[in-house]
Amino acid sequence: MTTFWDIVHLLTGTPLIPVAIMGLTWGILGGALPGISASITMALVLPFTYTMDPAMAIALLACVYIGAEYGGSIPAILIRTPGTNSSAATVIDGYELNRQGRAGEALGISLMSGVVGSLFGLAMLVLLTEPLSWLALAFTPPSYFGLGILGLSVIASMTGGSLVKGLAAAVIGLMIATVGTDPISGVTRFTFDVPDLLNGVEPVLVMVGLFALTELMSQSGSVSLTQLKESVRIRLPGLAMMNRLKRSQIIGCILGLFEGLTPGGGGSIAAFMSYNEARRWSKTPEKFGKGSEEGVAAPEAANNTVASTALIPLLSFGIPSSNSTAVLLGGLLMHGLLPGPRLFEQNPQVIDSLYVGSFVAIIAQIGVGMLLLPAAVWLVNRPRPYRAGFIFALILSGIYTLNTSTFDLGIALALGVVGYLMRRTGFPFLPMILGVVLGHMVESSYRRSLVLSGGDMMVFLQDPICVGLLLAATGFVVFSLTRELRDGRRARAEQARNHKTHGQEAHG
Amino acid sequence: MNKDAWSGVALLAVAGIYYWATGAIPDSTLEDEVGAVGLPHVLALVLALLGLILLVRGVLAARSEAATAPEDEERDARLPRALGFLALGAAYVLLLPYVGYLLGVALLIGAVALYEGAPRNWTLPAAALGGAVLYWAVFVKLLGVNQPVGTLFQGLFS
């Protein structure tokens, strides 16, 4: 049980406050760079956390996530280019407000709505995560197997339109997870007598390779055409305006909570859903799309809520529901922290630091957000060739920090090629990441369960938690597949209708 | 063949190589029922199956598809450029043990900037050297990471 004095100690006896502000700063700057998503911003900083205290490292990553969600709205409002995927909905009315000469106001609404969403999300995180973790005491090897399968079932909703490709990506991730020392017998697998492979391929290398290097490769040769106005300043909304935005912020918070808890939900879906609902419930729906303040508030409240609520399934059950939470999971694993219920039992200081650090970052976001705007604008306006060089050098320097090994650099570069080819051929990344991070848990708990039961497969059906988790996984897969099939049918029907209409027009 | 069909062929190849590599996994006296090769065998088979599905689907779809879309052609043209970008990283990895971190990072930043179209003026070396010093200060001095000194300069710093 965390006491008031524990929190005071965290704030005064540890470097949590500077760590939170550093994470927030990095997140805002990274999120502000078009093409650098929240997950890439987190992946870039991940190798740096290797030498840090685990509690501070996880708090830093969580604060980067919070900062990136706000940072993404800066270019969305100023140059009609979302810095992150989840700020895409902010473009609609944010940019319209900018065109009307109200960019500062739009940025202020985005900042304050983000703070409201983040605070609500954090409250939900604190309230819901701990009760879910009570299941921890009852977890056995079969339960962990069920948990791993539930985590992998997220793949069903992350297939990017092709289930076969999503599954193939997951299998490749699981294959990467088998490299190294076998968890039960201790023999080496796929190491090819290379000592660097004895401990396997670190998930962080996969994440940095797939997210960061692939993005740099994809952007190679492209030209940044738009420059941000350097004179823009944030104008925070007054009480009357905040009162007007209340309804849309509440909508954003509720949908952000729902989508954060849903595997595969994510900030983008929450932002667009809340934009639509805010318009539906608005007293001035006609203003949406023409520079509505509510049209900025709702998606920003939603995507910032998701930045906290997406951590609930991650911390309670070890299930990452988005790319960003997968990177956070990578951070936990890198520090030897087993995500899921045991984290609360064995490392409560990590959880406390994450909660308190997030709170510090959310409050500091108002001041840091205003102070950092000129820096973010300056950074976005740097010539792209230099930006690419600095980011590439940063990535390779960070990877070397992990084990001071050039072999790791080679692995990350190779995974960059794999990621680039996957992107070109439409293979999603998240299933592969899930395979890498959950592969070890699934295999070792499955085999341990069989060793304990003398090879009796019924051991999985005798454990009520395992049965519950497996049923939940099955239900989730069935639900996702049904939705995919339904969406596919709708798309085909729409296509057929369009063909028919075009045919009639041609004949007419 | 379209991209799905090629992807299917690639998956089949990966599955085949992976299955072949399981032959090198040694036996153990601590072996359980599933064994160290159990999961790898299943994974190889599943990937081969998925590859086959993708290959068949790709071949069937290719028959009804029109010629390559302009967007695809544009993306195909960017492949060598992207690989060239990564080759600069590979060159950095190969040179690092010889030239050391400071010079290596300066060369990397300069080369990438040049490759991405930075104008050839004084800004280029200034940015490369400035960036290298900044990163050296952060990684070596602040974080205490033992970045390679480089065999070329070992005598100078040891």
XYZ file of C-alpha atoms in Angstrom:
666
model
C 0.000 0.000 0.000
C 1.488 3.295 -1.072
C 1.362 6.003 1.587
C 1.496 9.759 1.252
C 5.094 9.649 2.499
C 6.054 7.197 -0.238
C 4.879 9.755 -2.784
C 6.750 12.545 -0.985
C 9.878 10.366 -1.047
C 9.422 9.687 -4.767
C 9.148 13.393 -5.465
C 11.981 14.534 -3.238
C 14.293 11.538 -2.770
C 14.463 10.366 -6.387
C 15.068 12.150 -9.692
C 11.419 11.512 -10.695
C 10.483 15.154 -11.357
C 13.414 15.862 -13.754
C 12.893 12.454 -15.373
C 9.183 13.182 -15.932
C 9.908 16.595 -17.396
C 12.685 15.217 -19.609
C 10.342 12.502 -20.873
C 7.589 15.027 -21.469
C 9.979 17.361 -23.309
C 11.280 14.603 -25.538
C 7.756 13.381 -26.172
C 6.470 16.830 -27.222
C 9.447 17.423 -29.540
C 9.304 13.919 -31.041
C 5.533 13.988 -31.429
C 5.757 17.376 -33.134
C 7.945 15.950 -35.907
C 5.676 14.744 -38.720
C 6.234 11.046 -39.373
C 7.639 10.391 -35.913
C 4.734 8.736 -34.086
C 4.395 8.344 -30.327
C 5.714 4.776 -30.560
C 8.756 5.868 -32.599
C 9.446 8.684 -30.139
C 9.340 6.100 -27.346
C 11.430 3.578 -29.292
C 14.103 6.237 -29.893
C 14.508 6.872 -26.188
C 14.224 3.191 -25.191
C 17.953 2.311 -25.464
C 18.833 5.288 -23.224
C 16.746 3.842 -20.425
C 18.880 0.703 -20.321
C 21.333 2.131 -17.798
C 18.641 3.852 -15.742
C 16.920 2.684 -12.581
C 13.947 0.570 -13.792
C 11.349 2.664 -11.959
C 12.695 5.880 -13.475
C 13.033 4.259 -16.915
C 9.378 3.188 -17.024
C 8.216 6.569 -15.720
C 10.295 8.258 -18.428
C 8.716 6.144 -21.174
C 5.198 6.814 -19.876
C 5.929 10.566 -19.816
C 7.293 10.426 -23.378
C 3.971 8.850 -24.405
C 2.008 11.645 -22.698
C 4.169 14.334 -24.299
C 4.007 12.795 -27.777
C 0.200 12.752 -27.739
C 0.178 16.530 -27.207
C 3.183 17.178 -29.486
C 1.376 15.544 -32.407
C -1.288 18.250 -32.360
C 1.230 21.083 -32.997
C 1.906 20.369 -36.713
C -1.693 19.118 -37.045
C -2.943 22.594 -36.182
C -0.148 24.606 -37.775
C 0.597 22.823 -41.051
C -2.312 20.414 -41.477
C 0.062 17.479 -40.965
C -0.584 15.309 -37.913
C 2.614 14.694 -35.957
C 1.190 11.403 -34.723
C -1.591 9.173 -36.071
C -3.883 9.952 -33.179
C -3.772 13.691 -33.880
C -5.200 13.202 -37.391
C -8.706 14.131 -36.217
C -7.357 17.369 -34.714
C -6.355 18.517 -38.197
C -9.968 19.020 -39.279
C -10.929 21.919 -37.020
C -7.482 22.765 -35.636
C -6.177 23.798 -39.034
C -9.413 25.646 -39.826
C -8.943 27.708 -36.643
C -5.343 28.393 -37.732
C -6.592 29.633 -41.111
C -8.892 32.018 -39.266
C -5.850 33.426 -37.428
C -6.686 31.540 -34.209
C -3.772 29.095 -34.130
C -2.741 30.108 -30.593
C -6.284 29.512 -29.356
C -6.453 26.108 -31.070
C -3.126 25.084 -29.520
C -4.345 26.234 -26.104
C -7.589 24.242 -26.422
C -5.594 21.219 -27.547
C -3.215 21.557 -24.598
C -5.906 21.995 -21.944
C -8.161 19.278 -23.379
C -5.124 17.001 -23.399
C -4.505 17.779 -19.732
C -8.161 17.048 -18.876
C -8.035 13.759 -20.808
C -4.709 12.747 -19.311
C -5.880 13.447 -15.743
C -9.071 11.447 -16.283
C -7.089 8.620 -17.887
C -4.593 8.578 -15.038
C -7.386 8.445 -12.448
C -8.892 5.453 -14.282
C -5.472 3.827 -14.515
C -4.933 4.113 -10.768
C -8.480 3.007 -9.897
C -8.841 0.067 -12.288
C -5.354 -1.422 -12.545
C -4.847 -2.344 -8.902
C -8.112 -4.315 -8.449
C -7.335 -6.260 -11.625
C -3.913 -7.113 -10.261
C -5.479 -8.944 -7.268
C -5.737 -11.928 -9.549
C -1.951 -12.115 -9.225
C -1.926 -14.427 -6.229
C -3.854 -17.107 -8.082
C -1.679 -17.194 -11.202
C -0.080 -20.561 -12.070
C 1.957 -21.635 -15.147
C -1.267 -22.603 -17.016
C -2.715 -19.163 -16.143
C 0.339 -17.486 -17.628
C -0.078 -19.596 -20.743
C -3.697 -18.404 -21.002
C -2.498 -14.841 -20.468
C 0.027 -15.161 -23.280
C -2.618 -16.534 -25.623
C -4.977 -13.688 -24.696
C -2.157 -11.262 -25.519
C -1.566 -12.917 -28.863
C -5.295 -12.793 -29.643
C -4.892 -9.015 -30.023
C -3.354 -9.889 -33.388
C -6.846 -10.633 -34.713
C -7.681 -6.927 -34.560
C -4.266 -5.719 -35.712
C -4.040 -7.455 -39.036
C -4.317 -4.269 -41.081
C -6.938 -5.801 -43.359
C -5.236 -9.141 -43.989
C -5.513 -11.839 -41.374
C -2.995 -14.067 -43.185
C -0.352 -11.334 -43.185
C -1.040 -10.468 -39.547
C -0.679 -14.107 -38.518
C 2.487 -14.511 -40.599
C 4.007 -11.426 -38.938
C 3.147 -12.890 -35.530
C 4.727 -16.240 -36.422
C 7.918 -14.480 -37.535
C 7.910 -12.618 -34.206
C 7.541 -15.926 -32.360
C 10.406 -17.340 -34.461
C 12.645 -14.443 -33.399
C 11.664 -15.151 -29.782
C 12.957 -18.730 -30.097
C 16.509 -17.525 -30.825
C 18.836 -18.002 -27.837
C 18.778 -20.392 -24.908
C 15.793 -22.748 -24.590
C 13.815 -21.798 -21.431
C 13.416 -25.409 -20.176
C 16.311 -27.568 -21.346
C 18.926 -24.800 -21.614
C 20.191 -25.874 -25.060
C 20.960 -23.179 -27.613
C 18.640 -22.550 -30.568
C 19.430 -20.704 -33.809
C 22.545 -19.075 -32.346
C 24.881 -20.364 -35.108
C 27.765 -20.338 -32.565
C 27.493 -16.542 -32.235
C 27.907 -15.658 -28.510
C 25.914 -12.412 -28.965
C 22.825 -14.499 -29.759
C 22.940 -16.648 -26.611
C 20.530 -14.307 -24.806
C 18.324 -14.029 -27.864
C 17.291 -10.954 -29.835
C 16.277 -8.138 -27.507
C 12.730 -6.842 -28.198
C 14.078 -3.273 -28.157
C 16.147 -4.020 -31.282
C 13.049 -5.291 -33.054
C 11.067 -2.206 -32.059
C 13.759 0.311 -33.003
C 14.421 -1.549 -36.271
C 10.767 -1.838 -37.256
C 9.454 1.528 -36.116
C 12.324 4.018 -36.221
C 14.647 2.721 -38.962
C 11.772 1.753 -41.245
C 10.306 5.246 -40.925
C 13.664 6.873 -41.755
C 14.094 4.601 -44.782
C 10.556 5.332 -45.971
C 11.091 9.074 -45.676
C 14.415 8.942 -47.548
C 14.294 11.229 -50.559
C 11.041 12.916 -49.571
C 10.833 16.688 -49.329
C 9.273 18.704 -46.514
C 7.344 21.467 -48.196
C 5.663 23.346 -45.405
C 7.296 25.577 -42.825
C 5.720 26.465 -39.479
C 5.087 30.083 -38.534
C 7.698 30.986 -35.922
C 5.630 33.775 -34.356
C 2.757 31.642 -33.053
C 2.084 31.663 -29.280
C -0.292 29.499 -27.225
C -3.435 31.142 -25.808
C -4.944 29.086 -23.006
C -8.771 28.966 -22.944
C -10.515 30.897 -20.164
C -13.087 29.460 -17.752
C -16.030 30.375 -19.982
C -14.454 28.566 -22.920
C -13.551 25.536 -20.776
C -17.192 25.427 -19.676
C -18.286 25.421 -23.317
C -15.841 22.619 -24.101
C -16.967 20.496 -21.128
C -19.369 18.303 -23.085
C -16.904 17.461 -25.857
C -14.116 16.786 -23.352
C -16.349 14.390 -21.390
C -17.196 12.569 -24.632
C -13.484 12.357 -25.445
C -12.646 11.035 -21.980
C -15.338 8.325 -22.021
C -14.484 7.110 -25.511
C -10.768 7.327 -24.674
C -11.368 5.088 -21.652
C -13.312 2.579 -23.730
C -10.798 2.496 -26.591
C -7.799 2.383 -24.259
C -9.205 -0.738 -22.596
C -10.025 -2.377 -25.922
C -7.144 -4.304 -27.463
C -6.495 -2.765 -30.838
C -8.479 0.364 -29.978
C -5.872 3.085 -29.811
C -5.816 6.861 -29.878
C -6.680 7.327 -33.569
C -9.977 5.461 -33.365
C -10.847 7.161 -30.080
C -10.089 10.587 -31.554
C -12.240 10.116 -34.665
C -15.088 8.483 -32.702
C -15.125 11.308 -30.174
C -15.027 13.918 -32.956
C -18.154 12.364 -34.474
C -19.932 12.035 -31.123
C -18.994 15.584 -30.110
C -20.551 16.838 -33.341
C -23.667 14.756 -32.731
C -24.116 16.116 -29.179
C -22.975 19.658 -29.917
C -25.288 22.684 -29.756
C -23.472 24.024 -32.829
C -22.812 20.982 -35.031
C -22.741 23.212 -38.114
C -19.413 24.699 -36.917
C -17.648 21.318 -37.133
C -15.236 21.267 -40.032
C -15.280 25.065 -40.173
C -13.166 25.804 -37.111
C -15.054 24.414 -34.120
C -13.305 24.620 -30.734
C -15.191 21.483 -29.675
C -13.818 19.738 -32.762
C -10.332 20.208 -31.326
C -11.215 19.513 -27.691
C -12.952 16.157 -28.203
C -10.214 14.293 -30.139
C -7.433 15.768 -28.004
C -9.180 14.742 -24.767
C -9.716 11.284 -26.266
C -6.193 10.540 -27.507
C -4.654 11.837 -24.281
C -7.024 9.671 -22.225
C -5.912 6.647 -24.260
C -2.251 7.404 -23.414
C -3.107 6.460 -19.806
C -5.955 3.976 -20.121
C -4.056 1.851 -22.679
C -1.683 1.070 -19.813
C -4.465 -0.690 -17.854
C -4.447 -3.975 -19.866
C -0.669 -3.706 -20.173
C 0.050 -3.392 -16.469
C -2.736 -5.708 -15.289
C -2.351 -8.528 -17.779
C 0.788 -7.763 -19.756
C -1.225 -7.174 -22.922
C -0.034 -4.314 -25.127
C -2.967 -2.980 -27.099
C -1.069 -0.535 -29.310
C 2.385 0.149 -30.748
C 3.176 2.626 -27.984
C 2.227 0.243 -25.188
C 4.230 -2.494 -26.963
C 7.299 -0.239 -26.699
C 6.547 0.316 -23.009
C 6.298 -3.446 -22.640
C 9.708 -3.683 -24.304
C 11.002 -1.280 -21.658
C 9.611 -3.432 -18.869
C 11.142 -6.585 -20.345
C 14.485 -4.868 -20.929
C 14.694 -4.206 -17.191
C 13.734 -7.777 -16.307
C 10.270 -6.687 -15.154
C 7.631 -9.258 -15.932
C 4.581 -7.381 -17.118
C 1.324 -8.536 -15.665
C 0.176 -9.306 -12.152
C 3.562 -10.031 -10.574
C 4.751 -6.528 -11.349
C 2.491 -5.216 -8.578
C 3.701 -7.787 -6.073
C 7.412 -7.597 -6.682
C 8.046 -4.087 -8.018
C 5.480 -1.701 -6.547
C 8.013 1.143 -6.799
C 7.857 0.859 -10.599
C 4.076 1.299 -10.553
C 4.245 4.184 -8.046
C 6.886 5.981 -10.113
C 4.814 5.518 -13.248
C 1.668 6.954 -11.600
C 3.402 9.845 -9.848
C 5.679 10.578 -12.808
C 2.685 10.655 -15.151
C 0.877 13.047 -12.810
C 3.914 15.331 -12.688
C 4.180 15.230 -16.494
C 0.479 16.021 -16.990
C 0.608 19.052 -14.690
C 3.953 20.198 -16.093
C 2.519 19.830 -19.595
C 0.815 23.231 -19.359
C 4.046 25.130 -18.681
C 6.382 22.904 -20.672
C 3.949 22.855 -23.600
C 3.922 26.652 -23.763
C 7.682 26.983 -23.296
C 8.520 24.270 -25.801
C 6.382 25.513 -28.655
C 9.143 27.721 -30.138
C 11.631 24.829 -29.812
C 9.202 22.413 -31.463
C 8.573 24.893 -34.278
C 12.360 25.392 -34.695
C 12.917 21.621 -34.793
C 10.179 20.963 -37.328
C 11.586 23.752 -39.529
C 15.126 22.275 -39.650
C 16.083 21.030 -43.122
C 15.041 17.402 -43.465
C 18.478 16.115 -44.603
C 20.123 17.242 -41.345
C 17.199 16.011 -39.273
C 17.529 12.556 -40.862
C 21.287 12.486 -40.161
C 20.876 13.471 -36.517
C 18.034 11.008 -35.896
C 19.908 8.152 -37.582
C 23.040 8.874 -35.504
C 20.898 9.060 -32.364
C 19.293 5.681 -33.068
C 22.612 3.924 -33.732
C 24.285 5.554 -30.713
C 21.379 4.496 -28.508
C 21.418 0.891 -29.725
C 25.145 0.619 -29.046
C 24.448 1.707 -25.456
C 22.475 -1.502 -24.794
C 25.360 -3.971 -24.779
C 28.219 -1.883 -26.258
C 28.048 -4.268 -29.203
C 28.259 -3.521 -32.923
C 26.462 -6.848 -33.455
C 23.287 -5.243 -32.049
C 23.655 -2.454 -34.612
C 23.775 -5.058 -37.382
C 20.661 -6.785 -36.033
C 18.745 -3.505 -35.848
C 19.762 -2.539 -39.395
C 18.719 -5.965 -40.686
C 15.367 -5.559 -38.929
C 15.068 -2.149 -40.566
C 15.232 -3.873 -43.962
C 12.690 -6.462 -42.813
C 10.399 -3.683 -41.570
C 10.719 -1.744 -44.803
C 9.829 -4.806 -46.871
C 6.948 -5.586 -44.506
C 5.582 -2.069 -44.902
C 5.829 -2.228 -48.695
C 4.029 -5.548 -48.817
C 1.364 -4.652 -46.263
C 2.454 -6.745 -43.283
C 1.539 -5.098 -39.959
C 4.260 -4.557 -37.315
C 2.362 -5.019 -34.079
C 1.687 -8.776 -34.450
C 5.427 -9.313 -34.954
C 6.260 -7.241 -31.866
C 3.667 -9.182 -29.881
C 5.198 -12.440 -31.045
C 8.658 -11.315 -29.916
C 7.582 -10.046 -26.493
C 5.053 -12.765 -25.648
C 6.761 -15.742 -27.320
C 8.954 -16.609 -24.373
C 6.070 -16.444 -21.876
C 3.767 -18.570 -24.030
C 6.334 -21.282 -24.699
C 7.871 -21.510 -21.240
C 4.539 -21.480 -19.367
C 3.074 -24.078 -21.752
C 6.018 -26.420 -21.317
C 6.290 -25.817 -17.553
C 2.597 -26.660 -17.177
C 3.129 -29.945 -19.005
C 6.226 -30.773 -16.951
C 4.258 -30.146 -13.708
C 1.294 -32.240 -14.861
C 3.391 -35.082 -16.241
C 2.321 -34.303 -19.792
C -1.426 -34.160 -19.068
C -3.012 -31.586 -21.397
C -6.050 -31.383 -19.099
C -3.957 -29.151 -16.828
C -5.038 -26.186 -18.950
C -8.730 -26.976 -18.481
C -8.404 -27.604 -14.745
C -7.148 -24.091 -14.066
C -10.167 -21.731 -13.918
C -8.112 -18.597 -14.687
C -6.536 -20.288 -17.705
C -9.976 -21.393 -18.935
C -11.351 -17.863 -18.460
C -8.444 -16.280 -20.312
C -8.608 -18.800 -23.148
C -12.362 -18.214 -23.486
C -11.785 -14.466 -23.507
C -9.114 -14.909 -26.187
C -11.474 -17.060 -28.281
C -14.293 -14.547 -27.862
C -12.025 -11.700 -28.855
C -10.779 -13.505 -31.975
C -14.338 -14.439 -33.011
C -15.515 -10.850 -32.422
C -12.595 -9.400 -34.431
C -13.044 -11.838 -37.308
C -16.781 -11.208 -37.442
C -16.124 -7.478 -37.562
C -13.503 -7.917 -40.293
C -15.825 -10.090 -42.385
C -18.701 -7.632 -41.914
C -16.508 -4.672 -42.864
C -15.244 -6.612 -45.907
C -18.808 -7.367 -47.021
C -19.769 -3.708 -46.592
C -16.744 -2.573 -48.609
C -17.552 -5.038 -51.419
C -21.217 -3.961 -51.453
C -20.119 -0.312 -51.580
C -17.746 -1.102 -54.454
C -20.482 -2.927 -56.349
C -22.845 0.031 -55.842
C -20.200 2.430 -57.151
C -19.598 0.231 -60.227
C -23.323 0.153 -60.895
C -23.640 3.919 -60.551
C -20.652 4.518 -62.849
C -22.073 2.042 -65.354
C -25.426 3.818 -65.412
C -23.698 7.192 -65.793
C -21.611 5.843 -68.690
C -24.709 4.479 -70.426
C -26.664 7.657 -69.739
C 3.020 -12.345 -59.897
C 1.865 -9.584 -57.566
C 3.269 -8.573 -54.171
C 1.154 -11.077 -52.242
C 2.489 -13.921 -54.359
C 6.088 -12.780 -53.862
C 5.422 -12.427 -50.139
C 4.102 -15.988 -50.117
C 7.281 -17.254 -51.814
C 9.394 -15.331 -49.291
C 7.447 -16.797 -46.364
C 7.871 -20.310 -47.759
C 11.624 -19.707 -48.059
C 11.864 -18.368 -44.498
C 9.854 -21.337 -43.194
C 12.107 -23.773 -45.083
C 15.357 -22.218 -43.841
C 14.028 -22.019 -40.284
C 12.936 -25.672 -40.349
C 16.328 -26.692 -41.751
C 18.076 -24.749 -38.955
C 16.156 -26.696 -36.289
C 18.363 -29.653 -37.263
C 21.263 -27.942 -35.506
C 19.460 -27.775 -32.147
C 21.250 -30.264 -29.866
C 19.483 -32.915 -27.749
C 19.419 -32.421 -23.977
C 19.126 -34.778 -21.018
C 16.719 -32.210 -19.489
C 14.368 -32.555 -22.459
C 10.625 -32.285 -21.670
C 7.783 -33.746 -23.737
C 7.624 -30.840 -26.191
C 11.385 -30.374 -26.430
C 13.472 -27.474 -27.672
C 12.474 -28.212 -31.281
C 8.728 -28.597 -30.598
C 7.652 -24.985 -31.019
C 10.109 -24.197 -33.863
C 8.730 -27.133 -35.877
C 5.142 -25.958 -35.373
C 6.085 -22.361 -36.267
C 7.853 -23.431 -39.458
C 4.841 -25.465 -40.550
C 2.353 -22.700 -39.754
C 4.455 -20.109 -41.615
C 4.734 -22.427 -44.619
C 0.957 -22.859 -44.616
C 0.393 -19.107 -44.423
C 2.951 -18.567 -47.186
C 1.146 -21.068 -49.370
C -2.215 -19.363 -48.778
C -0.689 -16.002 -49.666
C 0.979 -17.413 -52.783
C -2.255 -18.985 -54.083
C -4.262 -15.862 -53.232
C -1.667 -13.677 -54.942
C -1.577 -15.759 -58.112
C -5.390 -15.827 -58.328
C -5.625 -12.086 -57.710
C -2.894 -11.326 -60.276
C -5.091 -12.769 -63.033
C -7.845 -10.259 -62.386
C -5.566 -7.306 -61.676
C -4.690 -4.573 -64.150
C -1.134 -3.456 -64.850
C 0.989 -2.134 -62.011
C -0.493 0.998 -60.496
C 1.532 4.205 -60.819
C 1.684 4.432 -57.021
C 3.374 1.003 -56.860
C 5.870 2.022 -59.531
C 6.741 5.123 -57.539
C 7.243 3.040 -54.396
C 9.373 0.523 -56.308
C 11.628 3.369 -57.427
C 12.155 4.365 -53.791
C 13.439 0.938 -52.740
C 17.063 1.441 -53.888
C 17.047 4.880 -52.278
C 15.855 3.435 -48.951
C 18.403 0.616 -49.118
C 21.116 3.162 -49.922
C 20.130 5.052 -46.791
C 20.541 1.903 -44.723
C 23.858 1.122 -46.429
C 25.220 4.320 -44.863
C 24.318 2.839 -41.472
C 26.027 -0.417 -42.407
C 29.155 1.511 -43.443
C 29.086 3.262 -40.056
C 28.933 -0.111 -38.267
C 31.892 -1.416 -40.301
C 33.998 1.726 -39.846
C 33.207 2.299 -36.163
C 35.911 -0.010 -34.720
C 38.539 1.732 -36.876
C 37.602 5.421 -36.874
C 35.962 5.527 -33.441
C 32.724 7.096 -32.260
C 33.449 10.806 -32.677
C 34.646 10.665 -36.272
C 32.214 7.849 -37.095
C 29.159 9.878 -36.030
C 30.447 12.988 -37.828
C 30.849 10.956 -41.022
C 27.423 9.386 -40.579
C 25.586 12.691 -40.060
C 27.455 14.293 -42.964
C 26.929 11.367 -45.301
C 23.209 11.034 -44.513
C 22.635 14.785 -44.890
C 24.465 14.758 -48.224
C 22.551 11.678 -49.367
C 19.270 13.373 -48.457
C 20.129 16.441 -50.515
C 21.798 18.908 -48.153
C 23.603 21.676 -50.062
C 27.406 21.344 -50.248
C 28.456 24.369 -48.244
C 30.142 25.059 -44.887
C 26.946 24.134 -42.984
C 27.407 20.459 -43.843
C 30.757 19.819 -42.085
C 29.807 22.248 -39.297
C 26.553 20.372 -38.573
C 28.282 16.987 -38.811
C 31.097 17.930 -36.441
C 28.796 19.839 -34.095
C 26.413 16.882 -33.944
C 29.264 14.454 -33.310
C 30.598 16.546 -30.428
C 27.074 16.875 -28.989
C 26.461 13.116 -29.120
C 29.955 12.363 -27.795
C 29.283 14.699 -24.840
C 25.906 13.061 -24.128
C 26.839 9.395 -24.612
C 30.495 9.265 -23.533
C 30.726 12.058 -20.975
C 27.196 12.249 -19.556
C 25.967 8.649 -19.804
C 29.445 7.080 -19.455
C 28.967 4.707 -22.407
C 32.209 3.142 -23.628
C 31.854 4.074 -27.278
C 34.729 2.780 -29.458
C 37.813 5.005 -29.567
C 38.895 3.510 -32.878
C 42.090 1.627 -33.661
C 43.277 4.551 -35.789
C 43.345 6.824 -32.758
C 44.079 4.318 -29.987
C 47.607 5.650 -29.522
C 46.277 9.183 -29.060
C 43.745 8.424 -26.332
C 45.283 5.486 -24.432
